[in-house]
XYZ file of C-alpha atoms in Angstrom:
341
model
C 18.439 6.882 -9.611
C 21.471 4.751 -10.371
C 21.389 2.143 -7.920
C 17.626 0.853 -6.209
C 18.166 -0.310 -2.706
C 15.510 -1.467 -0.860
C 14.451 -2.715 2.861
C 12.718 -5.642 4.013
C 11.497 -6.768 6.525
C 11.937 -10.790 6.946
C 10.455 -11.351 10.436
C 6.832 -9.912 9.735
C 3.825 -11.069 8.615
C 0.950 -13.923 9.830
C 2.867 -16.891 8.096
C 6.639 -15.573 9.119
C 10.086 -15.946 7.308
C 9.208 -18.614 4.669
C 6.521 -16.749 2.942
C 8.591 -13.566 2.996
C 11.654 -15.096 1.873
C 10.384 -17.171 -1.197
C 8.756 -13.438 -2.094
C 11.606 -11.635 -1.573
C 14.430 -14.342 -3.337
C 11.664 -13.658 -6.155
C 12.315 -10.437 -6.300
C 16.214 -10.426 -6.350
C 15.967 -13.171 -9.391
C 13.588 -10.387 -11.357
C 15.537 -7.094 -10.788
C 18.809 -7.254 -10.952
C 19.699 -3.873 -11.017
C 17.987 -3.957 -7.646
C 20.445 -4.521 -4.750
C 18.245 -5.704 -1.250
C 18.812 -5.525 2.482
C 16.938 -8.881 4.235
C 16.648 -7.661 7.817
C 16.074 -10.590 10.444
C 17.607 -13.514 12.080
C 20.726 -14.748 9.932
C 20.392 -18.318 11.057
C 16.917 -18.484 8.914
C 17.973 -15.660 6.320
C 21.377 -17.407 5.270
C 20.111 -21.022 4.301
C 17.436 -19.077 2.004
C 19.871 -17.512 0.124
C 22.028 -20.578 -1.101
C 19.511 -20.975 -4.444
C 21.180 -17.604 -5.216
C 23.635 -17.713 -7.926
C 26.721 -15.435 -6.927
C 25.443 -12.099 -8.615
C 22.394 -12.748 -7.141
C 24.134 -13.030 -3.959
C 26.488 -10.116 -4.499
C 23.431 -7.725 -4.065
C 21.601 -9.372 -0.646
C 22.775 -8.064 2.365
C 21.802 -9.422 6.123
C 21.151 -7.282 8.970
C 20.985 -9.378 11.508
C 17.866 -8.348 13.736
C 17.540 -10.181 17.061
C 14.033 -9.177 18.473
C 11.122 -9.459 16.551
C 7.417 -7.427 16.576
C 4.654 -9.666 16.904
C 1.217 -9.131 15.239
C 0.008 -9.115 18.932
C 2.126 -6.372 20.500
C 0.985 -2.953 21.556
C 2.804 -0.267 19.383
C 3.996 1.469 22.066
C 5.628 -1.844 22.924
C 7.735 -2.536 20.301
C 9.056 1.234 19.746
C 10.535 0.955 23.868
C 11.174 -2.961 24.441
C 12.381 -3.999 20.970
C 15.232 -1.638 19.971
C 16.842 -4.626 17.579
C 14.033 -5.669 15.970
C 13.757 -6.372 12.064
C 10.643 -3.939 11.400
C 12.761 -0.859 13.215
C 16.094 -1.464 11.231
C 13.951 -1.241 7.731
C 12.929 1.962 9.116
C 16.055 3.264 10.305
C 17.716 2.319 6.812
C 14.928 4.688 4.735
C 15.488 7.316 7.760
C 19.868 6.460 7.187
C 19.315 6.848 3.470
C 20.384 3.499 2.910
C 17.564 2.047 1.915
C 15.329 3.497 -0.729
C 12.207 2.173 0.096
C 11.319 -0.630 2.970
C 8.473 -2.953 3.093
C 6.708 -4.971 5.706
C 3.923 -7.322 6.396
C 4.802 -7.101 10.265
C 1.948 -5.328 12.927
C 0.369 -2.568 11.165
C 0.033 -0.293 14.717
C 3.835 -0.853 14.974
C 4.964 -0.220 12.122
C 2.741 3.148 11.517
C 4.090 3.869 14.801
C 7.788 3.038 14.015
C 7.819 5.596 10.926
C 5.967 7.965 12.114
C 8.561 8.440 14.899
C 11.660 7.733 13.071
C 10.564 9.370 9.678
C 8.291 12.380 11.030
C 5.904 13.851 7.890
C 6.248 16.040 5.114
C 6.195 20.445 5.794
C 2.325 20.802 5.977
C 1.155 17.222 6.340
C -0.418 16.770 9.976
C -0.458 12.961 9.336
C 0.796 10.116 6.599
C -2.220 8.017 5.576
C -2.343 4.381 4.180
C -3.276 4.061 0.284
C -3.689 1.286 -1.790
C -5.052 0.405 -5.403
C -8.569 -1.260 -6.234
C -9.765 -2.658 -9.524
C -12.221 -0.808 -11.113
C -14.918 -1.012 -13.998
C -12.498 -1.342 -17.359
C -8.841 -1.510 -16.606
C -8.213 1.176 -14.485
C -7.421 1.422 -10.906
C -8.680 3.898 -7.832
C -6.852 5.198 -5.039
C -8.332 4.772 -1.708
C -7.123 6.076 1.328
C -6.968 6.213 4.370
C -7.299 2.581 4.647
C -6.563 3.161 8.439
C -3.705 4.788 9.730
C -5.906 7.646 11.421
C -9.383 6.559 12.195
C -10.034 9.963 13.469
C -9.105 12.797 10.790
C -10.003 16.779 10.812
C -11.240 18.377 7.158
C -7.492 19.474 7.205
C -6.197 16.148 6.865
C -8.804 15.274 4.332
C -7.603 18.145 2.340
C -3.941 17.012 2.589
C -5.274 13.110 1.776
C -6.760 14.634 -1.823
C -3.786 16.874 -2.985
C -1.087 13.518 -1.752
C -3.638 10.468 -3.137
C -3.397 13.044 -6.148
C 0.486 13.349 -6.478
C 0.651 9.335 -6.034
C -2.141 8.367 -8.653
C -0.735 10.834 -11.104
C 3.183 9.518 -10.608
C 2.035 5.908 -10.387
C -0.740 5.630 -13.382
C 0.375 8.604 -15.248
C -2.855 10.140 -15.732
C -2.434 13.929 -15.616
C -4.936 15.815 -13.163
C -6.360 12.133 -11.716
C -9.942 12.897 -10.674
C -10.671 13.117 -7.112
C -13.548 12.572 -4.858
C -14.192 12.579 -1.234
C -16.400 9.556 0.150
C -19.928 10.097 1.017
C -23.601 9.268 2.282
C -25.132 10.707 -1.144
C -23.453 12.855 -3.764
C -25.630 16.214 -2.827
C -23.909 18.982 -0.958
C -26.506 18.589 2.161
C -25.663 15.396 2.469
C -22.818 14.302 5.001
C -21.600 15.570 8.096
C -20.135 18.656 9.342
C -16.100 17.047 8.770
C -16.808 16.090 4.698
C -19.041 19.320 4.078
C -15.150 21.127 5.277
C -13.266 19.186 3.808
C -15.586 19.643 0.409
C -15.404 23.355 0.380
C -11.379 23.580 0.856
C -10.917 21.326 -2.019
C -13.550 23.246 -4.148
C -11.633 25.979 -3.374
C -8.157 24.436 -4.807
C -7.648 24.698 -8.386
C -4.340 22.559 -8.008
C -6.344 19.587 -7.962
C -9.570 18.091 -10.262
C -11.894 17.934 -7.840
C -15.045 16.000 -8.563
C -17.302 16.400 -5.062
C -18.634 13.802 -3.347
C -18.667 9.758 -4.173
C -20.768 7.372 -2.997
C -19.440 3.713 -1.769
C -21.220 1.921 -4.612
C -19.469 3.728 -7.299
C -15.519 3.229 -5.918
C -15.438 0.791 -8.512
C -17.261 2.268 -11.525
C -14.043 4.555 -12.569
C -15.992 7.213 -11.475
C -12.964 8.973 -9.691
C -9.437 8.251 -9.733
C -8.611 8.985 -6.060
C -11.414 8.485 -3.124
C -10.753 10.504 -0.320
C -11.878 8.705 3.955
C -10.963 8.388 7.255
C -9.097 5.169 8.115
C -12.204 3.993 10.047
C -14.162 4.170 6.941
C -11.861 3.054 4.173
C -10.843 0.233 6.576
C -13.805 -0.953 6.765
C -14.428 -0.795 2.403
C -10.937 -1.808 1.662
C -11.814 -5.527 3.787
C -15.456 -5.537 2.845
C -14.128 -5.540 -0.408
C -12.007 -8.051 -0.207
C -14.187 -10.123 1.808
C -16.610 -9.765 -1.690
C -13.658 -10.749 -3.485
C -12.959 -14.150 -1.882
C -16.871 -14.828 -1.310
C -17.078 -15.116 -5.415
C -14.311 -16.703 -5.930
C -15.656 -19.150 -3.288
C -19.006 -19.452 -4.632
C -17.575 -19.685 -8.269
C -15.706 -22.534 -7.107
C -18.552 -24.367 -5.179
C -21.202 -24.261 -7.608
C -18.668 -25.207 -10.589
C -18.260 -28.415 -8.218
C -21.963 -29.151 -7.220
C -22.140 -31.696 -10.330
C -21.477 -33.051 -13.252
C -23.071 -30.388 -15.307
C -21.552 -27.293 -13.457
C -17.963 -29.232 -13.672
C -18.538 -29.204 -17.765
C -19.250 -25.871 -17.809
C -16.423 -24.490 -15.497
C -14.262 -26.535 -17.621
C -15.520 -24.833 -20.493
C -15.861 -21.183 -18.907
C -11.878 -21.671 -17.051
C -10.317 -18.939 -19.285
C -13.448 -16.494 -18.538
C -12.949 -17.065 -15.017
C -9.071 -16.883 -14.469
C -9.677 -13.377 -16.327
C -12.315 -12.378 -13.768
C -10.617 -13.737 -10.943
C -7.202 -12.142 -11.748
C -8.541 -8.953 -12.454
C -10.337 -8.930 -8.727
C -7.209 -11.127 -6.679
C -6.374 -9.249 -4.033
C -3.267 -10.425 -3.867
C -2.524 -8.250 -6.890
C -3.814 -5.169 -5.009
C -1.393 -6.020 -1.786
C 0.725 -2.904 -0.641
C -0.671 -0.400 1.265
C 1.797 3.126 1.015
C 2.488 4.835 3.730
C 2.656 8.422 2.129
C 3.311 12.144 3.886
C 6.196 10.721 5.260
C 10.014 11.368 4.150
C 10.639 8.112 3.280
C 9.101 5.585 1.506
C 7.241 2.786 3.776
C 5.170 0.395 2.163
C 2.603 -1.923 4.493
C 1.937 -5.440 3.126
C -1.364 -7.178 4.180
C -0.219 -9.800 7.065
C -2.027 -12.976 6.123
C -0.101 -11.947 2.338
C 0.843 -15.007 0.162
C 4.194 -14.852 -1.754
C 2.632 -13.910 -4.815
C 0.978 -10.860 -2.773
C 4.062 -9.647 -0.553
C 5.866 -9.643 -4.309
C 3.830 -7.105 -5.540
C 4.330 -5.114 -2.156
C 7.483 -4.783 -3.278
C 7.508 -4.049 -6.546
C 4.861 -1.093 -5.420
C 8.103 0.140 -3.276
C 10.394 -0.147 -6.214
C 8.497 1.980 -8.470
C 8.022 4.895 -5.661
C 11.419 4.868 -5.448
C 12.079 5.280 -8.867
C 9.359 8.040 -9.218
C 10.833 9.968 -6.117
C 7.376 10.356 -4.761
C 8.030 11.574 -1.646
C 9.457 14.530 -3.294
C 6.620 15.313 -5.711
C 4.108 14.881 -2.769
C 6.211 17.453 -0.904
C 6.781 19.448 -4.480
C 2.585 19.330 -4.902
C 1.982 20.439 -1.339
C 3.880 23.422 -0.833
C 1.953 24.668 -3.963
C -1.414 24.271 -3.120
C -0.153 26.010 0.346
C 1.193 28.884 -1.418
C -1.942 28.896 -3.249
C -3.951 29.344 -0.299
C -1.799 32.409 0.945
């Protein structure tokens, strides 16, 4: 790929345009064989972009977006009402083919919505799911998806979550024949209900893929498996408890190495053990949520993201851009279908 183009989406996000600009200005100053396509409101976009220096500058270019989707609207909203919004055009660029990639911390309904329509999913995937990395035990990572684009899924679409979260671990970690496991109650084959017992017997029955069986929620981040197969409803709810464990430690870390004098000596003494634990569990790190089984690349940044986390959303597009994934996942798919001829 000669020239990396990619999408953003300026408007979106809890904190708005300042946060996503000073993430996205990062990004042009890092890659500069990257060129990038700010969509939003020229009036704030423009004044942003006078740090530039002029090759900087030479690859940033403003669509100007008048409407913009709030975190509040209905999806079904902002696909009829707002036809010049910031979070379509990124969209409509991947679908164009000029864009690469796009990114966006706007409404998450919306914008699943928005490329879902516009994109429409890969031959034999019923619907794209949401993926993102964790930290895990050592210094690997785990796939975990859905994380809650489809809080209602059939053992089909668990199927088609294993042999896609296994295309995207193997491209992105390069780890040949990542392990996979589907989510469970307990680890037996009795255990779970009638939708994972399905899905478990397709995938034992698909050589294509190193299937593992069943994983239980405790061990997502003992590098037991490499890929952990849910619903969204599920993995929703253990990508933010998760997170919410994240920011309690850090929390209490911080509170008790402030109770007194004693605690403050010790912190002080313990700081490099602690920025090691803490960087290795930041969320922010983790931010980016794919949007794969799509024919484009769409990549979902939390809302409430800092700079620092929205910059690693993109960087996450960037690199399955470069990788083509889209094209492996479709590649990987049509083989396990023949397969099951």
């Amino acid at each position: 790929m000669s020239k990396l183009t990619i999408a953003l989406d300026i408007m979106g996000g809890d904190h708005g345009p300042p946060v996503i600009l000073s993430a996205s200005l990062r990004a042009v100053r890092q890659h500069p064989d990257t060129h990038f396509i700010f969509c939003g409101q020229r009036a704030i976009i423009e004044p942003a972009l006078a740090d530039l220096n002029s090759s900087q500058r030479e690859r940033v270019h403003i669509e100007h977006c008048e409407d913009v989707v709030e975190m509040d609207d209905k999806p079904a909203s902002a696909l009829r009402s707002k036809q010049d919004s910031s979070m379509k055009r990124i969209v409509e660029l991947v679908e164009q083919g000029k864009a690469d990639a796009c990114v966006s911390a706007g409404n998450t309904g919306a914008l699943l919505a928005l490329a879902y329509y516009r994109l429409k999913t890969l031959q034999g995937v019923d619907r794209p799911a949401l993926v993102s990395f964790m930290p895990t035990a050592g210094n690997h990572k785990v796939l975990l998806l859905d994380l809650g684009a489809n809080v209602n899924c059939t053992a089909d679409t668990l199927f088609q979550y294993a042999v896609m979260g296994s295309v995207l671990a193997e491209q992105m970690t390069g780890k040949q024949a990542p392990r996979v496991a589907l989510l469970n109650v307990g680890e037996e084959d009795i255990k779970g209900n009638a939708l994972v017992k399905m899905a478990n017997q397709q995938l034992k029955q698909t050589p294509a893929l190193n299937y593992i069986g069943y994983v239980e929620g405790d061990d997502i981040f003992t590098d037991y498996a490499d890929v952990v197969v849910t619903d969204g409803f599920t993995g929703n709810v253990a990508l933010k408890s998760s997170e919410g464990l994240a920011k309690l430690v850090v929390n209490e870390a911080k509170r008790f190495s402030a109770a007194n004098l004693w605690t403050r000596t010790m912190a002080r003494v313990a700081l490099p053990l602690l920025k090691t634990i803490y960087n290795r569990v930041n969320p922010d790190q983790y931010n980016g949520a794919s949007l794969i089984g799509l024919r484009g690349i769409v990549v979902k940044s939390h809302g409430n993201a800092s700079a620092d986390a929205f910059y690693y959303a993109i960087n996450q597009a960037m690199q399955e851009a470069r990788l083509r994934v889209p094209e492996k996942i479709k590649s990987k798919i049509e083989t396990v279908l023949l397969e099951q001829l």
